[in-house]
Short mmCIF file of C-alpha atoms and ligand atoms in Angstrom, two decimals:
data_model
loop_
_atom_site.label_atom_id
_atom_site.label_comp_id
_atom_site.label_asym_id
_atom_site.label_seq_id
_atom_site.Cartn_x
_atom_site.Cartn_y
_atom_site.Cartn_z
CA MET G 1 -7.83 79.71 147.82
CA GLU G 2 -9.24 76.64 149.47
CA ASP G 3 -12.66 78.36 150.26
CA LEU G 4 -13.65 78.91 146.24
CA VAL G 5 -16.11 76.14 145.88
CA VAL G 6 -15.90 75.60 142.24
CA THR G 7 -19.42 74.47 140.83
CA ARG G 8 -19.11 75.02 136.84
CA ALA G 9 -16.67 76.02 134.26
CA GLU G 10 -17.27 76.96 130.79
CA GLY G 11 -14.56 78.33 128.34
CA SER G 12 -12.19 80.64 130.38
CA LEU G 13 -14.84 81.37 133.15
CA ILE G 14 -15.49 79.52 136.38
CA PHE G 15 -18.29 79.77 138.69
CA ASP G 16 -18.57 79.29 142.53
CA ALA G 17 -21.60 77.95 145.01
CA ASN G 18 -22.77 81.59 144.95
CA GLY G 19 -23.11 81.84 141.27
CA ARG G 20 -20.02 84.17 141.16
CA ARG G 21 -18.13 84.27 137.68
CA TYR G 22 -14.53 84.30 137.39
CA ILE G 23 -12.46 84.85 134.52
CA ASN G 24 -9.77 82.36 134.86
CA PHE G 25 -6.13 83.16 133.87
CA THR G 26 -5.11 79.62 135.27
CA ALA G 27 -6.72 77.21 133.28
CA GLY G 28 -6.24 74.75 136.10
CA TRP G 29 -2.36 75.78 135.74
CA CYS G 30 -1.64 74.55 132.30
CA VAL G 31 -4.40 71.84 132.23
CA GLY G 32 -7.34 73.37 130.21
CA ASN G 33 -5.69 74.73 127.32
CA LEU G 34 -8.57 74.41 125.17
CA GLY G 35 -10.96 75.95 127.57
CA TRP G 36 -13.63 74.13 129.84
CA ARG G 37 -16.69 72.35 128.88
CA ARG G 38 -16.07 71.91 125.32
CA LYS G 39 -18.77 69.72 123.52
CA ASP G 40 -16.31 67.98 121.11
CA ILE G 41 -14.24 66.40 124.05
CA ILE G 42 -17.05 65.71 126.37
CA ALA G 43 -19.04 63.96 123.48
CA ALA G 44 -16.04 61.59 123.13
CA ILE G 45 -16.04 60.54 126.79
CA ARG G 46 -20.04 60.42 126.98
CA ASP G 47 -20.28 58.44 123.59
CA PHE G 48 -17.47 56.12 124.31
CA ASP G 49 -18.28 52.24 124.23
CA GLY G 50 -15.24 50.69 124.27
CA PRO G 51 -13.91 48.69 127.34
CA THR G 52 -14.23 49.70 130.82
CA TYR G 53 -10.86 49.06 131.73
CA VAL G 54 -8.08 47.26 129.92
CA HIS G 55 -5.35 45.40 132.40
CA PRO G 56 -1.81 46.89 131.25
CA TYR G 57 -0.72 43.63 130.26
CA TYR G 58 -3.09 43.33 127.56
CA ARG G 59 -3.26 45.16 124.40
CA TYR G 60 -5.62 47.91 123.33
CA GLN G 61 -5.38 49.65 119.90
CA PRO G 62 -6.18 52.96 121.17
CA TRP G 63 -3.11 53.09 123.20
CA ALA G 64 -0.93 52.50 119.91
CA GLU G 65 -2.90 55.07 118.09
CA LEU G 66 -2.33 57.74 120.95
CA VAL G 67 1.48 56.71 121.10
CA ASP G 68 1.75 57.42 117.45
CA ARG G 69 -0.09 60.79 117.51
CA LEU G 70 2.11 61.47 120.30
CA THR G 71 5.26 60.29 118.79
CA GLN G 72 4.45 62.31 115.54
CA LEU G 73 3.92 65.40 117.55
CA ALA G 74 7.01 65.15 119.26
CA GLY G 75 9.12 65.08 116.08
CA GLY G 76 9.02 61.31 115.40
CA ARG G 77 12.24 60.28 117.22
CA LEU G 78 10.66 59.47 120.38
CA THR G 79 8.78 56.34 119.44
CA GLN G 80 8.52 54.56 122.77
CA CYS G 81 5.99 55.63 125.42
CA PHE G 82 5.37 54.62 128.96
CA ARG G 83 1.64 54.95 130.17
CA ALA G 84 1.21 56.94 133.46
CA ALA G 85 -1.62 58.30 135.42
CA GLY G 86 -0.18 62.05 135.68
CA GLY G 87 2.83 64.01 135.55
CA SER G 88 4.70 62.84 138.90
CA GLU G 89 4.56 59.51 137.31
CA ALA G 90 5.64 60.31 133.97
CA VAL G 91 8.70 62.12 135.69
CA ASP G 92 9.56 59.32 137.92
CA ILE G 93 9.52 56.94 134.99
CA ALA G 94 11.80 59.17 133.28
CA LEU G 95 14.10 59.28 136.00
CA GLN G 96 14.16 55.29 136.39
CA ALA G 97 14.69 55.01 132.86
CA ALA G 98 17.66 57.36 132.88
CA ILE G 99 19.22 55.68 135.73
CA LEU G 100 18.64 52.10 134.11
CA HIS G 101 20.01 53.07 130.69
CA THR G 102 23.05 54.90 131.83
CA GLY G 103 24.02 52.80 135.03
CA ARG G 104 24.34 55.89 136.82
CA SER G 105 22.39 57.33 139.68
CA LYS G 106 22.85 61.17 139.77
CA PHE G 107 20.89 63.92 137.96
CA VAL G 108 21.05 67.64 137.69
CA ALA G 109 18.04 69.97 137.75
CA ILE G 110 17.48 73.76 138.10
CA GLU G 111 17.62 75.22 141.52
CA GLY G 112 13.94 75.70 142.79
CA SER G 113 12.45 73.51 140.20
CA TYR G 114 9.52 71.53 140.60
CA HIS G 115 8.99 67.95 138.91
CA GLY G 116 6.08 66.59 140.91
CA ASN G 117 5.38 65.26 144.48
CA ALA G 118 6.59 61.91 144.49
CA ILE G 119 9.62 61.31 146.75
CA ALA G 120 12.06 60.97 143.76
CA ASN G 121 10.44 63.91 141.81
CA ARG G 122 11.14 66.11 145.09
CA GLY G 123 14.62 64.84 145.23
CA VAL G 124 15.53 66.58 141.77
CA GLY G 125 13.52 69.57 142.65
CA ASP G 126 13.76 72.43 145.04
CA SER G 127 16.85 71.84 147.38
CA HIS G 128 15.07 73.99 150.27
CA LEU G 129 12.87 70.69 150.60
CA ARG G 130 15.97 69.15 151.78
CA GLY G 131 15.75 70.20 155.54
CA ARG G 132 12.26 69.29 155.59
CA ILE G 133 12.21 65.79 153.95
CA PRO G 134 15.20 63.77 155.79
CA GLY G 135 17.06 61.45 153.53
CA LEU G 136 15.59 62.99 150.25
CA ARG G 137 17.57 61.72 147.34
CA PRO G 138 21.20 63.32 147.87
CA SER G 139 22.67 62.84 144.49
CA SER G 140 21.13 65.79 142.71
CA ALA G 141 23.27 68.61 141.76
CA LYS G 142 21.51 72.20 140.84
CA ILE G 143 21.99 74.89 138.41
CA LYS G 144 21.08 78.51 139.55
CA PRO G 145 19.44 80.90 137.29
CA PRO G 146 20.31 83.01 135.36
CA LEU G 147 20.33 80.35 132.70
CA ASP G 148 22.61 81.84 130.14
CA ALA G 149 26.03 80.82 128.64
CA THR G 150 27.85 81.88 131.76
CA ARG G 151 26.20 78.50 133.50
CA LEU G 152 27.47 76.17 131.12
CA GLU G 153 30.76 75.98 132.93
CA ARG G 154 29.17 74.79 135.80
CA VAL G 155 26.91 72.38 133.80
CA GLU G 156 29.95 70.79 132.37
CA ALA G 157 31.84 70.61 135.57
CA LEU G 158 28.85 68.36 136.91
CA LEU G 159 28.54 66.23 133.60
CA SER G 160 32.18 65.60 132.85
CA ARG G 161 32.45 63.31 135.77
CA GLU G 162 30.50 61.10 133.66
CA ASP G 163 28.23 59.92 136.65
CA VAL G 164 25.09 62.06 135.93
CA ALA G 165 22.09 59.76 134.52
CA GLY G 166 19.92 62.75 133.29
CA PHE G 167 19.68 66.51 133.03
CA ILE G 168 16.21 67.54 133.85
CA MET G 169 14.25 70.76 133.49
CA GLU G 170 11.10 72.54 131.84
CA PRO G 171 12.05 74.20 128.34
CA ILE G 172 10.27 77.37 129.79
CA ILE G 173 10.17 76.88 133.65
CA CYS G 174 6.52 77.78 134.42
CA ASN G 175 7.44 76.81 138.03
CA LEU G 176 9.91 79.55 138.50
CA GLY G 177 7.35 81.95 137.12
CA VAL G 178 7.98 81.50 133.61
CA LEU G 179 11.71 81.67 133.77
CA ILE G 180 12.88 81.89 130.01
CA PRO G 181 16.29 80.11 129.56
CA ASP G 182 18.68 81.52 126.92
CA ARG G 183 18.98 79.42 123.78
CA THR G 184 22.75 79.30 124.16
CA PHE G 185 22.12 77.76 127.58
CA MET G 186 19.63 75.02 126.21
CA ARG G 187 21.69 74.17 123.32
CA GLY G 188 24.99 74.02 125.33
CA VAL G 189 23.25 71.81 127.95
CA GLN G 190 22.17 69.44 124.99
CA ARG G 191 25.65 69.44 123.57
CA LEU G 192 27.00 68.72 126.86
CA CYS G 193 24.79 65.80 127.70
CA ARG G 194 25.63 64.28 124.43
CA ARG G 195 29.32 64.77 125.13
CA TYR G 196 29.08 63.15 128.70
CA GLY G 197 26.58 60.37 128.23
CA THR G 198 23.63 62.25 130.07
CA LEU G 199 20.27 61.90 128.80
CA LEU G 200 18.54 65.17 128.24
CA ILE G 201 15.18 64.75 129.95
CA ILE G 202 12.49 67.80 129.25
CA ASP G 203 9.46 68.24 131.36
CA GLU G 204 6.77 69.17 129.18
CA VAL G 205 4.06 68.42 131.80
CA ALA G 206 3.15 72.18 132.13
CA THR G 207 4.49 73.55 129.02
CA GLY G 208 3.05 70.74 126.73
CA PHE G 209 0.44 71.18 124.02
CA GLY G 210 0.74 74.74 122.91
CA ARG G 211 1.07 76.60 126.35
CA THR G 212 4.67 78.12 124.86
CA GLY G 213 3.25 79.01 121.49
CA ARG G 214 4.81 75.56 120.01
CA MET G 215 3.35 72.30 120.53
CA PHE G 216 6.22 71.37 122.78
CA GLY G 217 8.56 73.94 124.45
CA PHE G 218 11.78 72.30 123.25
CA GLU G 219 10.80 73.13 119.76
CA LEU G 220 11.85 76.69 120.64
CA PHE G 221 15.42 75.83 121.09
CA GLY G 222 15.53 73.17 118.49
CA LEU G 223 16.57 70.59 120.99
CA LYS G 224 16.17 66.68 120.37
CA PRO G 225 15.60 65.46 123.98
CA ASP G 226 16.08 61.84 125.08
CA ILE G 227 12.99 61.60 127.04
CA VAL G 228 9.99 64.06 127.25
CA CYS G 229 7.57 63.87 130.00
CA LEU G 230 3.88 64.88 129.21
CA ALA G 231 0.67 65.29 131.39
CA LYS G 232 -1.92 67.83 132.31
CA ALA G 233 -3.03 69.17 128.97
CA VAL G 234 -2.55 66.00 127.22
CA THR G 235 -6.29 65.60 127.61
CA ALA G 236 -7.04 69.30 127.82
CA GLY G 237 -8.25 68.53 131.51
CA TYR G 238 -10.90 66.22 130.67
CA ALA G 239 -9.34 63.11 132.36
CA PRO G 240 -6.26 62.41 134.31
CA MET G 241 -3.19 61.05 132.14
CA GLY G 242 0.71 61.14 132.05
CA ALA G 243 3.10 60.08 129.29
CA THR G 244 6.84 59.56 129.11
CA LEU G 245 8.24 59.44 125.82
CA THR G 246 11.59 58.15 124.99
CA ILE G 247 13.87 56.68 122.45
CA ARG G 248 13.86 52.81 121.82
CA ALA G 249 17.37 52.28 123.54
CA VAL G 250 16.09 53.98 126.96
CA ALA G 251 12.94 52.20 126.53
CA ALA G 252 14.79 48.69 126.33
CA ALA G 253 16.84 49.20 129.27
CA MET G 254 13.32 49.44 131.28
CA GLN G 255 11.88 46.18 129.93
CA GLU G 256 13.37 43.78 133.01
CA LEU G 257 11.79 46.05 135.51
CA GLY G 258 8.33 45.83 133.85
CA VAL G 259 6.80 49.36 134.61
CA TYR G 260 3.11 49.69 134.45
CA SER G 261 0.41 52.01 135.97
CA THR G 262 -2.96 50.58 136.88
CA TYR G 263 -5.10 53.69 135.80
CA GLY G 264 -2.38 54.74 133.24
CA TRP G 265 -4.21 55.59 130.20
CA HIS G 266 -7.67 54.40 131.31
CA PRO G 267 -10.03 53.75 128.12
CA LEU G 268 -11.89 56.95 128.76
CA SER G 269 -8.70 59.09 129.39
CA VAL G 270 -7.42 57.65 125.99
CA ALA G 271 -10.94 58.91 124.47
CA ALA G 272 -10.40 62.30 125.76
CA ALA G 273 -6.81 62.53 124.62
CA LEU G 274 -7.45 61.35 121.20
CA ALA G 275 -10.32 63.98 121.00
CA ASN G 276 -7.88 66.73 122.14
CA LEU G 277 -5.33 65.69 119.74
CA GLN G 278 -7.81 65.44 116.79
CA ILE G 279 -8.67 69.18 117.67
CA TRP G 280 -5.07 69.88 117.38
CA ALA G 281 -4.74 68.34 114.23
CA GLU G 282 -7.49 70.24 112.69
CA GLN G 283 -7.12 73.69 114.32
CA GLY G 284 -3.67 73.61 115.86
CA ASP G 285 -1.93 76.15 113.45
CA GLU G 286 -4.80 78.59 114.12
CA ILE G 287 -4.71 77.79 117.79
CA LEU G 288 -1.10 78.66 117.78
CA VAL G 289 -1.45 82.07 115.93
CA ASP G 290 -4.15 83.18 118.47
CA VAL G 291 -1.63 82.12 121.17
CA ALA G 292 1.07 84.45 119.69
CA THR G 293 -1.32 87.14 118.98
CA ILE G 294 -2.71 87.24 122.68
CA GLY G 295 0.37 86.53 124.34
CA ALA G 296 1.80 89.71 122.46
CA PHE G 297 -1.15 91.59 123.27
CA MET G 298 -0.91 90.59 127.00
CA ARG G 299 2.87 91.44 127.06
CA GLU G 300 2.15 95.06 125.62
CA ARG G 301 -0.66 95.76 128.23
CA LEU G 302 1.27 94.32 131.13
CA LEU G 303 4.39 96.44 130.24
CA GLN G 304 2.00 99.59 130.68
CA MET G 305 0.71 98.58 133.94
CA PRO G 306 2.12 100.40 137.09
CA PHE G 307 3.66 97.32 138.61
CA GLY G 308 6.71 99.01 140.12
CA PRO G 309 10.20 99.76 138.94
CA GLN G 310 11.55 96.24 139.74
CA THR G 311 8.97 94.80 137.48
CA GLU G 312 10.09 91.66 134.59
CA VAL G 313 7.39 90.89 132.36
CA ARG G 314 8.16 87.55 130.66
CA VAL G 315 5.87 86.02 128.01
CA GLN G 316 6.40 83.19 126.06
CA GLY G 317 3.10 82.02 124.28
CA LEU G 318 0.41 82.32 126.70
CA ALA G 319 2.84 81.39 129.65
CA VAL G 320 3.15 84.73 131.36
CA GLY G 321 5.02 85.79 134.40
CA VAL G 322 5.14 88.88 135.78
CA ASP G 323 8.16 89.33 138.51
CA ILE G 324 7.35 92.47 140.75
CA GLY G 325 9.94 91.59 143.15
CA ASP G 326 7.95 91.54 146.34
CA ALA G 327 6.21 88.00 147.05
CA GLU G 328 3.70 89.62 149.94
CA TYR G 329 2.66 92.31 147.13
CA ALA G 330 2.14 89.21 144.84
CA GLU G 331 0.01 87.59 146.93
CA ARG G 332 -2.22 90.56 147.95
CA ILE G 333 -2.54 91.42 144.11
CA GLN G 334 -3.66 87.53 143.69
CA THR G 335 -6.15 88.02 146.39
CA ARG G 336 -7.72 91.48 145.06
CA CYS G 337 -8.01 90.12 141.72
CA ARG G 338 -9.93 87.27 143.17
CA GLU G 339 -12.32 89.33 145.12
CA ASN G 340 -12.85 91.21 141.91
CA GLY G 341 -13.56 88.26 139.79
CA LEU G 342 -10.14 87.22 138.12
CA LEU G 343 -7.94 84.08 138.77
CA ILE G 344 -4.41 84.38 138.91
CA THR G 345 -1.60 82.28 140.45
CA THR G 346 1.87 83.33 141.90
CA GLU G 347 5.30 81.86 142.18
CA ASP G 348 7.09 83.87 144.76
CA THR G 349 7.56 87.26 143.67
CA THR G 350 6.09 86.48 140.20
CA LEU G 351 2.26 87.10 138.97
CA THR G 352 1.68 83.94 136.92
CA LEU G 353 -0.90 83.77 134.14
CA PHE G 354 -1.83 80.64 132.35
CA PRO G 355 -5.17 81.52 130.42
CA ALA G 356 -6.63 78.78 128.08
CA LEU G 357 -5.12 79.17 124.80
CA THR G 358 -8.61 79.72 123.46
CA ILE G 359 -9.52 82.81 125.44
CA ASP G 360 -11.38 85.33 123.48
CA ASP G 361 -10.44 88.89 123.10
CA VAL G 362 -13.11 90.25 125.20
CA THR G 363 -12.37 88.09 128.16
CA ALA G 364 -8.58 88.59 127.90
CA VAL G 365 -9.13 92.30 128.01
CA GLU G 366 -11.67 92.19 130.84
CA GLY G 367 -9.08 89.92 132.71
CA LEU G 368 -6.40 92.52 132.18
CA ARG G 369 -8.55 95.17 132.95
CA ILE G 370 -9.25 93.73 136.41
CA LEU G 371 -5.64 93.16 136.98
CA ALA G 372 -4.59 96.78 136.39
CA GLN G 373 -7.26 97.89 138.79
CA CYS G 374 -6.35 95.67 141.34
CA LEU G 375 -2.84 97.33 141.57
CA GLN G 376 -4.27 100.08 143.59
CA PRO G 377 -5.36 98.54 146.62
CA THR G 378 -8.46 100.95 147.31
CA VAL G 379 -10.14 100.89 143.92
CA ARG G 380 -13.26 98.67 143.55
CA VAL G 381 -13.04 97.20 140.02
CA ASN G 382 -16.42 97.77 137.83
CA PRO G 383 -17.97 94.06 137.83
CA VAL G 384 -19.34 92.16 134.96
CA ARG G 385 -22.63 91.07 135.19
CA CYS G 386 -23.55 87.44 133.75
CA ASP G 387 -25.40 89.29 130.99
CA GLY G 388 -22.21 91.05 130.05
CA GLY G 389 -23.90 94.27 131.13
CA ARG G 390 -21.57 96.85 133.34
CA MET G 391 -22.19 97.66 136.78
CA PRO G 392 -21.75 101.68 137.78
CA VAL G 393 -17.80 102.20 138.18
CA GLY G 394 -16.86 101.81 141.79
CA ALA G 395 -19.98 99.75 142.71
CA ALA G 396 -19.40 97.03 145.37
CA VAL G 397 -21.81 94.73 144.20
CA PRO G 398 -21.22 91.23 144.42
CA LEU G 399 -21.58 89.32 141.25
CA ILE G 400 -24.25 86.96 141.19
CA CYS G 401 -25.00 84.94 138.35
CA PRO G 402 -28.45 83.07 137.79
C1 PLP T 501 6.87 70.45 135.36
C2 PLP T 501 6.00 69.64 136.43
N1 PLP T 501 6.43 68.53 136.26
C3 PLP T 501 5.46 67.62 136.93
C4 PLP T 501 4.42 68.15 137.62
C5 PLP T 501 3.60 67.05 138.34
O1 PLP T 501 2.42 66.96 137.83
P1 PLP T 501 1.11 66.00 138.33
O2 PLP T 501 0.53 67.16 139.35
O3 PLP T 501 0.26 65.54 137.31
O4 PLP T 501 1.65 64.91 139.46
C6 PLP T 501 3.96 69.22 137.48
C7 PLP T 501 2.71 69.83 138.26
O5 PLP T 501 2.50 70.96 138.55
C8 PLP T 501 4.65 70.22 136.83
O6 PLP T 501 4.16 71.59 136.71
#
């Protein structure tokens, strides 16, 4: 992947240094949910005439405005917000807040999960890293998938010791190839967290802002988390930002520590986030209807593709995972797709597709056609020229755009 030199991005397309056009089924991995190069968000950044920078100890009215908007979007309960520069920082703040609020130091997470690459985040993530990073936070226990009612016994055994500060997970686990937990599991985890005084931390860094067909993934299960971590699509990819939303009592426990982030919520990032949320306020319902429609269409098409007998297609909104049960084959498909003008990602044995939520039908169909044809190793896909014209079938002509 490293040799792909990106020079331009537009809607659901990106272009490399040779002018080659790629259909982008990754959206920067759940970042560019509204597509690239949107005039409305770019204008908000370009026309910004506020302060160059605001020190975290001062006040800045757009910070308050953005907190209000995020609080409302998240259901109104999580009224407090810590400003962060990205997802890892947002999760790290959540972990600290849970420790300080509960006076406990342990965490429970999903085995194999990813919550960012700072050292504390690694500690609650994938256990395989333990051998690679000596001294990694030892006090985190893991729940292994499948995430269904049968796992609640183990969750209870862990939480009932009343020494667990937080239970952290993604509501739809994008980092495990779009793993979709059972509703009974999610509701049970929340119930057990409440019973044993553990905070429920929902990491919406990847799932937030419409990816799962809801504004936030926790809505799918009717959850009321104590802490929600946001980043990636909060600015739709136009500037860096992270945020940790929580309830008043949890935020109060953090006050003594005085957490701040120098570049957390830079004025330009705030302008981008507010422009993004304005689009959601005006067009959010329509966007979510489109997500459901295109997601259902993709599921249907993927189910028809000859991936092999062990395949599981998992679709929630436009978080799409196709587990083909073979990591090497998944890599090969990814490479072939790229050679033929389609960008997808893989998680172990699963192909993951995270297109922009605003992808148009024609581009979605074209991307799926490339994917289908890349399942057969010898077939050369019929490439699309920049003018939308078709090359003869089987023509191995490089795709050069002006
Ligand atoms: C679920 C989840 N949490 C946290 C992070 C870390 O976010 P960032 O890369 O902005 O630090 C990621 C990044 O992929 C993520 O997917």
